[in-house]
Amino acid sequence: MTAATTRPGDRRISPVFLGIVAVMAVTGWATWTGFAEQPGLAVFLFVTAAWVVSLCLHEYAHARTALHSGDVSVGAKGYLTLNPVKYTHALLSIVLPVLFVIMGGIGLPGGAVFIERGRIRGRWRHSLISAAGPLTNVLFAAVCTAPFWLDALDGVPRDVRLALAFLALLQVTAAILNFLPVPGLDGYGVIEPWLSHGVRRQVEPFAPFGLLFVFALLWLPSVNGVFFDAVDAILRGLGIGDVDSYCGFELYRFWQTDAFCSVSS
């Protein structure tokens, strides 16, 4: 089955999403040109809007892959319009991830769209549907870091560089967390079709608590250190230093000041 089995209106891009993209474009332009009187506010709006766009694309990737795998119900549910309001768990998919970015600078995995798995045949299709979301974060991270690993930063304003570094950090953290094989996360969805029926039944009750379990672990200093060491190593491999990602986070939280980042600039 393909997108042809859905109504054209089910695939029309939502004005809500277009409005978020417009905010991202305008604030990105303001950050690049230095037009804004308060550059930190422009960076805050740019990164937040770009993060919400990536969340919408993450959920869209799940839905679009499910559509081409046989679940035509995703069209009627509004998942193909990129409208964040249409997602099954708007609070988990949009509100909480944005709050976690503001509070802690970490990319929280959003709640997945509701897929009618009974319509889909084949274990590989089920795995691909689950993998499609975090793979979108991987692609988004590659785009954000392209100026760094292509050595094309000449002429790129400092605030834009820092904003992209922080946005890349969010995408990398989101991809890693999403790919963890923990019930309730996309990583478990990738391997679940290959597990025995008995194992799936035993694990199923824990799925609603998987994300809470992961974040409880991240509160442990030793686990938190290993996690962010891995994130920093990936970012360094993509050409982004620790100072850029750290100062990008500080610039994003414009209501606070950091003398180190001011001196580093």
PDB file of C-alpha atoms in Angstrom:
ATOM      1  CA  MET A   1       0.000   0.000   0.000  1.00  0.00           C
ATOM      2  CA  THR A   2       1.189   3.506  -0.737  1.00  0.00           C
ATOM      3  CA  ALA A   3       0.266   7.097  -0.028  1.00  0.00           C
ATOM      4  CA  ALA A   4      -2.219   6.874  -2.911  1.00  0.00           C
ATOM      5  CA  THR A   5      -4.620   5.062  -0.576  1.00  0.00           C
ATOM      6  CA  THR A   6      -4.993   8.180   1.604  1.00  0.00           C
ATOM      7  CA  ARG A   7      -6.954  11.313   0.817  1.00  0.00           C
ATOM      8  CA  PRO A   8      -4.978  14.326  -0.477  1.00  0.00           C
ATOM      9  CA  GLY A   9      -6.084  16.356   2.544  1.00  0.00           C
ATOM     10  CA  ASP A  10      -4.530  13.769   4.862  1.00  0.00           C
ATOM     11  CA  ARG A  11      -1.107  14.597   3.429  1.00  0.00           C
ATOM     12  CA  ARG A  12      -1.427  18.387   3.273  1.00  0.00           C
ATOM     13  CA  ILE A  13       1.222  20.103   5.396  1.00  0.00           C
ATOM     14  CA  SER A  14      -0.336  21.782   8.420  1.00  0.00           C
ATOM     15  CA  PRO A  15      -0.269  25.605   8.766  1.00  0.00           C
ATOM     16  CA  VAL A  16       0.862  24.994  12.365  1.00  0.00           C
ATOM     17  CA  PHE A  17       4.015  23.267  11.131  1.00  0.00           C
ATOM     18  CA  LEU A  18       4.598  25.923   8.490  1.00  0.00           C
ATOM     19  CA  GLY A  19       4.296  28.574  11.200  1.00  0.00           C
ATOM     20  CA  ILE A  20       6.971  26.824  13.285  1.00  0.00           C
ATOM     21  CA  VAL A  21       9.236  26.622  10.234  1.00  0.00           C
ATOM     22  CA  ALA A  22       8.651  30.349   9.634  1.00  0.00           C
ATOM     23  CA  VAL A  23       9.715  31.136  13.209  1.00  0.00           C
ATOM     24  CA  MET A  24      12.837  29.032  12.708  1.00  0.00           C
ATOM     25  CA  ALA A  25      13.669  30.808   9.448  1.00  0.00           C
ATOM     26  CA  VAL A  26      13.115  34.334  10.761  1.00  0.00           C
ATOM     27  CA  THR A  27      15.024  33.812  14.003  1.00  0.00           C
ATOM     28  CA  GLY A  28      17.786  31.997  12.123  1.00  0.00           C
ATOM     29  CA  TRP A  29      18.096  35.014   9.840  1.00  0.00           C
ATOM     30  CA  ALA A  30      18.112  37.349  12.878  1.00  0.00           C
ATOM     31  CA  THR A  31      20.871  35.267  14.467  1.00  0.00           C
ATOM     32  CA  TRP A  32      22.951  35.251  11.284  1.00  0.00           C
ATOM     33  CA  THR A  33      22.642  38.983  10.595  1.00  0.00           C
ATOM     34  CA  GLY A  34      22.788  40.154  14.198  1.00  0.00           C
ATOM     35  CA  PHE A  35      19.528  41.974  13.595  1.00  0.00           C
ATOM     36  CA  ALA A  36      18.105  41.123  17.027  1.00  0.00           C
ATOM     37  CA  GLU A  37      18.900  43.474  19.883  1.00  0.00           C
ATOM     38  CA  GLN A  38      19.036  40.452  22.183  1.00  0.00           C
ATOM     39  CA  PRO A  39      20.983  37.749  20.294  1.00  0.00           C
ATOM     40  CA  GLY A  40      20.360  35.192  23.022  1.00  0.00           C
ATOM     41  CA  LEU A  41      16.602  35.496  22.558  1.00  0.00           C
ATOM     42  CA  ALA A  42      16.964  34.970  18.806  1.00  0.00           C
ATOM     43  CA  VAL A  43      19.085  31.852  19.419  1.00  0.00           C
ATOM     44  CA  PHE A  44      16.563  30.582  21.969  1.00  0.00           C
ATOM     45  CA  LEU A  45      13.685  30.919  19.517  1.00  0.00           C
ATOM     46  CA  PHE A  46      15.700  29.518  16.603  1.00  0.00           C
ATOM     47  CA  VAL A  47      16.892  26.404  18.458  1.00  0.00           C
ATOM     48  CA  THR A  48      13.502  25.782  20.082  1.00  0.00           C
ATOM     49  CA  ALA A  49      11.678  26.087  16.754  1.00  0.00           C
ATOM     50  CA  ALA A  50      14.262  23.876  15.016  1.00  0.00           C
ATOM     51  CA  TRP A  51      13.950  21.306  17.809  1.00  0.00           C
ATOM     52  CA  VAL A  52      10.151  21.218  17.449  1.00  0.00           C
ATOM     53  CA  VAL A  53      10.573  20.826  13.682  1.00  0.00           C
ATOM     54  CA  SER A  54      12.854  17.838  14.271  1.00  0.00           C
ATOM     55  CA  LEU A  55      10.289  16.332  16.668  1.00  0.00           C
ATOM     56  CA  CYS A  56       7.590  16.692  14.027  1.00  0.00           C
ATOM     57  CA  LEU A  57       9.828  15.083  11.417  1.00  0.00           C
ATOM     58  CA  HIS A  58      10.651  12.267  13.845  1.00  0.00           C
ATOM     59  CA  GLU A  59       6.984  11.427  14.306  1.00  0.00           C
ATOM     60  CA  TYR A  60       6.257  11.933  10.595  1.00  0.00           C
ATOM     61  CA  ALA A  61       8.976   9.418   9.730  1.00  0.00           C
ATOM     62  CA  HIS A  62       7.300   6.804  11.922  1.00  0.00           C
ATOM     63  CA  ALA A  63       3.914   7.497  10.330  1.00  0.00           C
ATOM     64  CA  ARG A  64       5.129   7.674   6.744  1.00  0.00           C
ATOM     65  CA  THR A  65       7.025   4.409   7.051  1.00  0.00           C
ATOM     66  CA  ALA A  66       3.963   2.789   8.623  1.00  0.00           C
ATOM     67  CA  LEU A  67       1.802   4.068   5.758  1.00  0.00           C
ATOM     68  CA  HIS A  68       4.010   2.433   3.135  1.00  0.00           C
ATOM     69  CA  SER A  69       4.118  -0.726   5.266  1.00  0.00           C
ATOM     70  CA  GLY A  70       0.336  -1.129   5.265  1.00  0.00           C
ATOM     71  CA  ASP A  71      -1.169   1.058   8.004  1.00  0.00           C
ATOM     72  CA  VAL A  72      -3.288   3.522   6.021  1.00  0.00           C
ATOM     73  CA  SER A  73      -4.995   4.696   9.240  1.00  0.00           C
ATOM     74  CA  VAL A  74      -2.154   7.143   9.922  1.00  0.00           C
ATOM     75  CA  GLY A  75      -3.561   9.471   7.266  1.00  0.00           C
ATOM     76  CA  ALA A  76      -6.961   9.846   8.892  1.00  0.00           C
ATOM     77  CA  LYS A  77      -5.276  10.481  12.240  1.00  0.00           C
ATOM     78  CA  GLY A  78      -3.482  13.521  10.834  1.00  0.00           C
ATOM     79  CA  TYR A  79       0.035  12.174  11.354  1.00  0.00           C
ATOM     80  CA  LEU A  80       1.074  12.941   7.769  1.00  0.00           C
ATOM     81  CA  THR A  81       0.355  16.674   8.091  1.00  0.00           C
ATOM     82  CA  LEU A  82       3.326  17.305  10.423  1.00  0.00           C
ATOM     83  CA  ASN A  83       0.910  18.981  12.824  1.00  0.00           C
ATOM     84  CA  PRO A  84       2.241  18.405  16.375  1.00  0.00           C
ATOM     85  CA  VAL A  85      -1.269  18.820  17.784  1.00  0.00           C
ATOM     86  CA  LYS A  86      -2.351  15.632  15.973  1.00  0.00           C
ATOM     87  CA  TYR A  87       0.112  13.333  17.682  1.00  0.00           C
ATOM     88  CA  THR A  88      -1.198  10.762  20.126  1.00  0.00           C
ATOM     89  CA  HIS A  89       0.800  12.176  23.015  1.00  0.00           C
ATOM     90  CA  ALA A  90       1.266  15.881  22.331  1.00  0.00           C
ATOM     91  CA  LEU A  91       2.543  16.355  25.892  1.00  0.00           C
ATOM     92  CA  LEU A  92       5.192  13.640  25.517  1.00  0.00           C
ATOM     93  CA  SER A  93       6.019  14.462  21.906  1.00  0.00           C
ATOM     94  CA  ILE A  94       6.353  18.236  22.107  1.00  0.00           C
ATOM     95  CA  VAL A  95       5.866  19.894  25.505  1.00  0.00           C
ATOM     96  CA  LEU A  96       8.121  17.701  27.671  1.00  0.00           C
ATOM     97  CA  PRO A  97      10.973  17.540  25.121  1.00  0.00           C
ATOM     98  CA  VAL A  98      11.020  21.346  24.896  1.00  0.00           C
ATOM     99  CA  LEU A  99      10.993  21.685  28.701  1.00  0.00           C
ATOM    100  CA  PHE A 100      13.895  19.225  29.011  1.00  0.00           C
ATOM    101  CA  VAL A 101      15.865  21.208  26.446  1.00  0.00           C
ATOM    102  CA  ILE A 102      15.319  24.408  28.402  1.00  0.00           C
ATOM    103  CA  MET A 103      16.093  22.869  31.793  1.00  0.00           C
ATOM    104  CA  GLY A 104      18.883  20.466  31.013  1.00  0.00           C
ATOM    105  CA  GLY A 105      20.020  20.686  27.424  1.00  0.00           C
ATOM    106  CA  ILE A 106      19.095  17.116  26.589  1.00  0.00           C
ATOM    107  CA  GLY A 107      17.065  15.759  23.694  1.00  0.00           C
ATOM    108  CA  LEU A 108      14.158  13.891  25.243  1.00  0.00           C
ATOM    109  CA  PRO A 109      12.604  11.197  23.025  1.00  0.00           C
ATOM    110  CA  GLY A 110       8.991  12.071  22.230  1.00  0.00           C
ATOM    111  CA  GLY A 111       5.982   9.798  22.465  1.00  0.00           C
ATOM    112  CA  ALA A 112       5.523   7.815  19.265  1.00  0.00           C
ATOM    113  CA  VAL A 113       2.473   8.083  17.045  1.00  0.00           C
ATOM    114  CA  PHE A 114      -0.090   5.303  17.409  1.00  0.00           C
ATOM    115  CA  ILE A 115       0.566   2.674  14.747  1.00  0.00           C
ATOM    116  CA  GLU A 116      -1.950  -0.100  14.101  1.00  0.00           C
ATOM    117  CA  ARG A 117       0.599  -2.871  14.032  1.00  0.00           C
ATOM    118  CA  GLY A 118      -1.981  -5.512  13.135  1.00  0.00           C
ATOM    119  CA  ARG A 119      -2.188  -4.025   9.640  1.00  0.00           C
ATOM    120  CA  ILE A 120       1.502  -4.599   9.004  1.00  0.00           C
ATOM    121  CA  ARG A 121       3.099  -7.853   7.882  1.00  0.00           C
ATOM    122  CA  GLY A 122       6.769  -8.701   8.145  1.00  0.00           C
ATOM    123  CA  ARG A 123       9.225  -8.251  11.003  1.00  0.00           C
ATOM    124  CA  TRP A 124      11.555  -6.068   8.950  1.00  0.00           C
ATOM    125  CA  ARG A 125       8.744  -3.576   8.342  1.00  0.00           C
ATOM    126  CA  HIS A 126       7.958  -3.344  12.038  1.00  0.00           C
ATOM    127  CA  SER A 127      11.631  -2.758  12.828  1.00  0.00           C
ATOM    128  CA  LEU A 128      11.976  -0.117  10.133  1.00  0.00           C
ATOM    129  CA  ILE A 129       8.936   1.786  11.404  1.00  0.00           C
ATOM    130  CA  SER A 130      10.530   2.019  14.850  1.00  0.00           C
ATOM    131  CA  ALA A 131      13.947   2.949  13.459  1.00  0.00           C
ATOM    132  CA  ALA A 132      12.629   5.658  11.129  1.00  0.00           C
ATOM    133  CA  GLY A 133      12.143   8.215  13.905  1.00  0.00           C
ATOM    134  CA  PRO A 134      15.635   8.193  15.472  1.00  0.00           C
ATOM    135  CA  LEU A 135      17.199   7.907  12.024  1.00  0.00           C
ATOM    136  CA  THR A 136      15.586  11.287  11.330  1.00  0.00           C
ATOM    137  CA  ASN A 137      17.460  12.676  14.355  1.00  0.00           C
ATOM    138  CA  VAL A 138      20.672  11.221  12.939  1.00  0.00           C
ATOM    139  CA  LEU A 139      20.024  12.955   9.610  1.00  0.00           C
ATOM    140  CA  PHE A 140      19.170  16.223  11.358  1.00  0.00           C
ATOM    141  CA  ALA A 141      22.432  15.998  13.333  1.00  0.00           C
ATOM    142  CA  ALA A 142      24.370  15.445  10.095  1.00  0.00           C
ATOM    143  CA  VAL A 143      22.821  18.583   8.593  1.00  0.00           C
ATOM    144  CA  CYS A 144      23.545  20.692  11.704  1.00  0.00           C
ATOM    145  CA  THR A 145      27.155  19.563  11.838  1.00  0.00           C
ATOM    146  CA  ALA A 146      27.833  19.769   8.082  1.00  0.00           C
ATOM    147  CA  PRO A 147      29.591  23.176   8.292  1.00  0.00           C
ATOM    148  CA  PHE A 148      31.916  21.696  10.935  1.00  0.00           C
ATOM    149  CA  TRP A 149      32.932  18.434   9.276  1.00  0.00           C
ATOM    150  CA  LEU A 150      33.041  20.090   5.857  1.00  0.00           C
ATOM    151  CA  ASP A 151      35.333  22.771   7.291  1.00  0.00           C
ATOM    152  CA  ALA A 152      32.988  25.447   5.950  1.00  0.00           C
ATOM    153  CA  LEU A 153      32.787  27.752   8.952  1.00  0.00           C
ATOM    154  CA  ASP A 154      34.454  30.742   7.280  1.00  0.00           C
ATOM    155  CA  GLY A 155      31.998  33.604   7.382  1.00  0.00           C
ATOM    156  CA  VAL A 156      29.591  31.811   9.723  1.00  0.00           C
ATOM    157  CA  PRO A 157      28.757  34.127  12.657  1.00  0.00           C
ATOM    158  CA  ARG A 158      29.744  32.939  16.129  1.00  0.00           C
ATOM    159  CA  ASP A 159      26.160  32.807  17.416  1.00  0.00           C
ATOM    160  CA  VAL A 160      25.070  30.669  14.471  1.00  0.00           C
ATOM    161  CA  ARG A 161      27.985  28.311  15.048  1.00  0.00           C
ATOM    162  CA  LEU A 162      27.126  27.927  18.728  1.00  0.00           C
ATOM    163  CA  ALA A 163      23.415  27.492  17.996  1.00  0.00           C
ATOM    164  CA  LEU A 164      24.144  24.715  15.481  1.00  0.00           C
ATOM    165  CA  ALA A 165      26.524  23.027  17.919  1.00  0.00           C
ATOM    166  CA  PHE A 166      23.889  22.962  20.656  1.00  0.00           C
ATOM    167  CA  LEU A 167      21.177  21.843  18.237  1.00  0.00           C
ATOM    168  CA  ALA A 168      23.460  19.018  17.090  1.00  0.00           C
ATOM    169  CA  LEU A 169      23.978  17.990  20.716  1.00  0.00           C
ATOM    170  CA  LEU A 170      20.196  17.736  21.136  1.00  0.00           C
ATOM    171  CA  GLN A 171      19.872  15.559  18.036  1.00  0.00           C
ATOM    172  CA  VAL A 172      22.691  13.244  19.099  1.00  0.00           C
ATOM    173  CA  THR A 173      21.278  12.792  22.607  1.00  0.00           C
ATOM    174  CA  ALA A 174      17.814  12.154  21.165  1.00  0.00           C
ATOM    175  CA  ALA A 175      19.175   9.567  18.713  1.00  0.00           C
ATOM    176  CA  ILE A 176      21.146   7.714  21.393  1.00  0.00           C
ATOM    177  CA  LEU A 177      18.262   7.664  23.870  1.00  0.00           C
ATOM    178  CA  ASN A 178      15.765   6.598  21.224  1.00  0.00           C
ATOM    179  CA  PHE A 179      17.958   3.733  20.038  1.00  0.00           C
ATOM    180  CA  LEU A 180      18.352   2.255  23.527  1.00  0.00           C
ATOM    181  CA  PRO A 181      16.745  -1.240  23.574  1.00  0.00           C
ATOM    182  CA  VAL A 182      14.504  -0.262  26.493  1.00  0.00           C
ATOM    183  CA  PRO A 183      10.780  -1.067  26.461  1.00  0.00           C
ATOM    184  CA  GLY A 184       8.809   1.988  25.413  1.00  0.00           C
ATOM    185  CA  LEU A 185      11.637   3.424  23.305  1.00  0.00           C
ATOM    186  CA  ASP A 186      12.206   3.047  19.587  1.00  0.00           C
ATOM    187  CA  GLY A 187      15.284   0.893  20.096  1.00  0.00           C
ATOM    188  CA  TYR A 188      13.185  -1.782  21.726  1.00  0.00           C
ATOM    189  CA  GLY A 189      10.649  -1.437  18.906  1.00  0.00           C
ATOM    190  CA  VAL A 190      13.423  -2.327  16.472  1.00  0.00           C
ATOM    191  CA  ILE A 191      14.242  -5.629  18.190  1.00  0.00           C
ATOM    192  CA  GLU A 192      10.777  -6.503  19.521  1.00  0.00           C
ATOM    193  CA  PRO A 193       9.543  -8.235  16.326  1.00  0.00           C
ATOM    194  CA  TRP A 194      12.461 -10.659  16.595  1.00  0.00           C
ATOM    195  CA  LEU A 195      11.746 -11.676  20.198  1.00  0.00           C
ATOM    196  CA  SER A 196       9.636 -14.649  21.172  1.00  0.00           C
ATOM    197  CA  HIS A 197       5.992 -14.117  22.043  1.00  0.00           C
ATOM    198  CA  GLY A 198       6.679 -15.092  25.640  1.00  0.00           C
ATOM    199  CA  VAL A 199       9.445 -12.524  26.081  1.00  0.00           C
ATOM    200  CA  ARG A 200       7.282  -9.785  24.536  1.00  0.00           C
ATOM    201  CA  ARG A 201       4.436 -10.564  26.930  1.00  0.00           C
ATOM    202  CA  GLN A 202       6.757 -10.444  29.945  1.00  0.00           C
ATOM    203  CA  VAL A 203       8.282  -7.126  28.894  1.00  0.00           C
ATOM    204  CA  GLU A 204       5.073  -5.388  27.794  1.00  0.00           C
ATOM    205  CA  PRO A 205       3.977  -4.191  31.288  1.00  0.00           C
ATOM    206  CA  PHE A 206       7.244  -2.276  31.686  1.00  0.00           C
ATOM    207  CA  ALA A 207       6.907  -0.259  28.453  1.00  0.00           C
ATOM    208  CA  PRO A 208       5.125   2.770  30.046  1.00  0.00           C
ATOM    209  CA  PHE A 209       7.993   3.137  32.520  1.00  0.00           C
ATOM    210  CA  GLY A 210      10.954   2.650  30.190  1.00  0.00           C
ATOM    211  CA  LEU A 211      11.654   6.334  29.619  1.00  0.00           C
ATOM    212  CA  LEU A 212      11.329   7.103  33.336  1.00  0.00           C
ATOM    213  CA  PHE A 213      13.808   4.309  34.068  1.00  0.00           C
ATOM    214  CA  VAL A 214      16.322   5.758  31.604  1.00  0.00           C
ATOM    215  CA  PHE A 215      16.126   9.235  33.073  1.00  0.00           C
ATOM    216  CA  ALA A 216      16.390   7.876  36.594  1.00  0.00           C
ATOM    217  CA  LEU A 217      19.637   6.232  35.523  1.00  0.00           C
ATOM    218  CA  LEU A 218      20.859   9.492  34.014  1.00  0.00           C
ATOM    219  CA  TRP A 219      20.577  11.096  37.449  1.00  0.00           C
ATOM    220  CA  LEU A 220      23.362   8.780  38.604  1.00  0.00           C
ATOM    221  CA  PRO A 221      26.641  10.706  38.173  1.00  0.00           C
ATOM    222  CA  SER A 222      28.531   7.678  36.864  1.00  0.00           C
ATOM    223  CA  VAL A 223      25.900   6.860  34.215  1.00  0.00           C
ATOM    224  CA  ASN A 224      25.458  10.523  33.315  1.00  0.00           C
ATOM    225  CA  GLY A 225      29.199  10.882  32.841  1.00  0.00           C
ATOM    226  CA  VAL A 226      29.427   7.864  30.530  1.00  0.00           C
ATOM    227  CA  PHE A 227      26.420   9.054  28.520  1.00  0.00           C
ATOM    228  CA  PHE A 228      27.721  12.567  27.910  1.00  0.00           C
ATOM    229  CA  ASP A 229      31.245  11.306  27.281  1.00  0.00           C
ATOM    230  CA  ALA A 230      29.739   9.266  24.434  1.00  0.00           C
ATOM    231  CA  VAL A 231      27.790  12.302  23.177  1.00  0.00           C
ATOM    232  CA  ASP A 232      30.903  14.501  23.298  1.00  0.00           C
ATOM    233  CA  ALA A 233      32.955  11.847  21.476  1.00  0.00           C
ATOM    234  CA  ILE A 234      30.399  11.698  18.654  1.00  0.00           C
ATOM    235  CA  LEU A 235      30.266  15.483  18.406  1.00  0.00           C
ATOM    236  CA  ARG A 236      34.064  15.705  18.306  1.00  0.00           C
ATOM    237  CA  GLY A 237      34.035  13.166  15.510  1.00  0.00           C
ATOM    238  CA  LEU A 238      31.693  15.530  13.660  1.00  0.00           C
ATOM    239  CA  GLY A 239      33.996  18.485  14.233  1.00  0.00           C
ATOM    240  CA  ILE A 240      32.242  20.104  17.203  1.00  0.00           C
ATOM    241  CA  GLY A 241      34.350  20.816  20.282  1.00  0.00           C
ATOM    242  CA  ASP A 242      33.145  20.709  23.868  1.00  0.00           C
ATOM    243  CA  VAL A 243      33.401  24.506  24.147  1.00  0.00           C
ATOM    244  CA  ASP A 244      31.065  25.109  21.199  1.00  0.00           C
ATOM    245  CA  SER A 245      28.320  22.809  22.499  1.00  0.00           C
ATOM    246  CA  TYR A 246      28.661  24.108  26.067  1.00  0.00           C
ATOM    247  CA  CYS A 247      28.636  27.765  25.071  1.00  0.00           C
ATOM    248  CA  GLY A 248      25.779  27.070  22.671  1.00  0.00           C
ATOM    249  CA  PHE A 249      23.731  25.826  25.618  1.00  0.00           C
ATOM    250  CA  GLU A 250      24.691  28.885  27.659  1.00  0.00           C
ATOM    251  CA  LEU A 251      23.760  31.227  24.810  1.00  0.00           C
ATOM    252  CA  TYR A 252      20.458  29.391  24.441  1.00  0.00           C
ATOM    253  CA  ARG A 253      19.718  30.056  28.111  1.00  0.00           C
ATOM    254  CA  PHE A 254      20.132  33.784  27.483  1.00  0.00           C
ATOM    255  CA  TRP A 255      18.689  34.739  30.875  1.00  0.00           C
ATOM    256  CA  GLN A 256      21.911  33.446  32.415  1.00  0.00           C
ATOM    257  CA  THR A 257      25.428  34.676  31.712  1.00  0.00           C
ATOM    258  CA  ASP A 258      28.669  32.733  31.630  1.00  0.00           C
ATOM    259  CA  ALA A 259      31.925  34.632  31.844  1.00  0.00           C
ATOM    260  CA  PHE A 260      33.877  31.729  30.313  1.00  0.00           C
ATOM    261  CA  CYS A 261      31.793  31.755  27.135  1.00  0.00           C
ATOM    262  CA  SER A 262      31.950  35.538  26.914  1.00  0.00           C
ATOM    263  CA  VAL A 263      35.736  35.413  27.145  1.00  0.00           C
ATOM    264  CA  SER A 264      35.929  32.470  24.704  1.00  0.00           C
ATOM    265  CA  SER A 265      34.000  34.420  22.089  1.00  0.00           C
TER     266      SER A 265
END
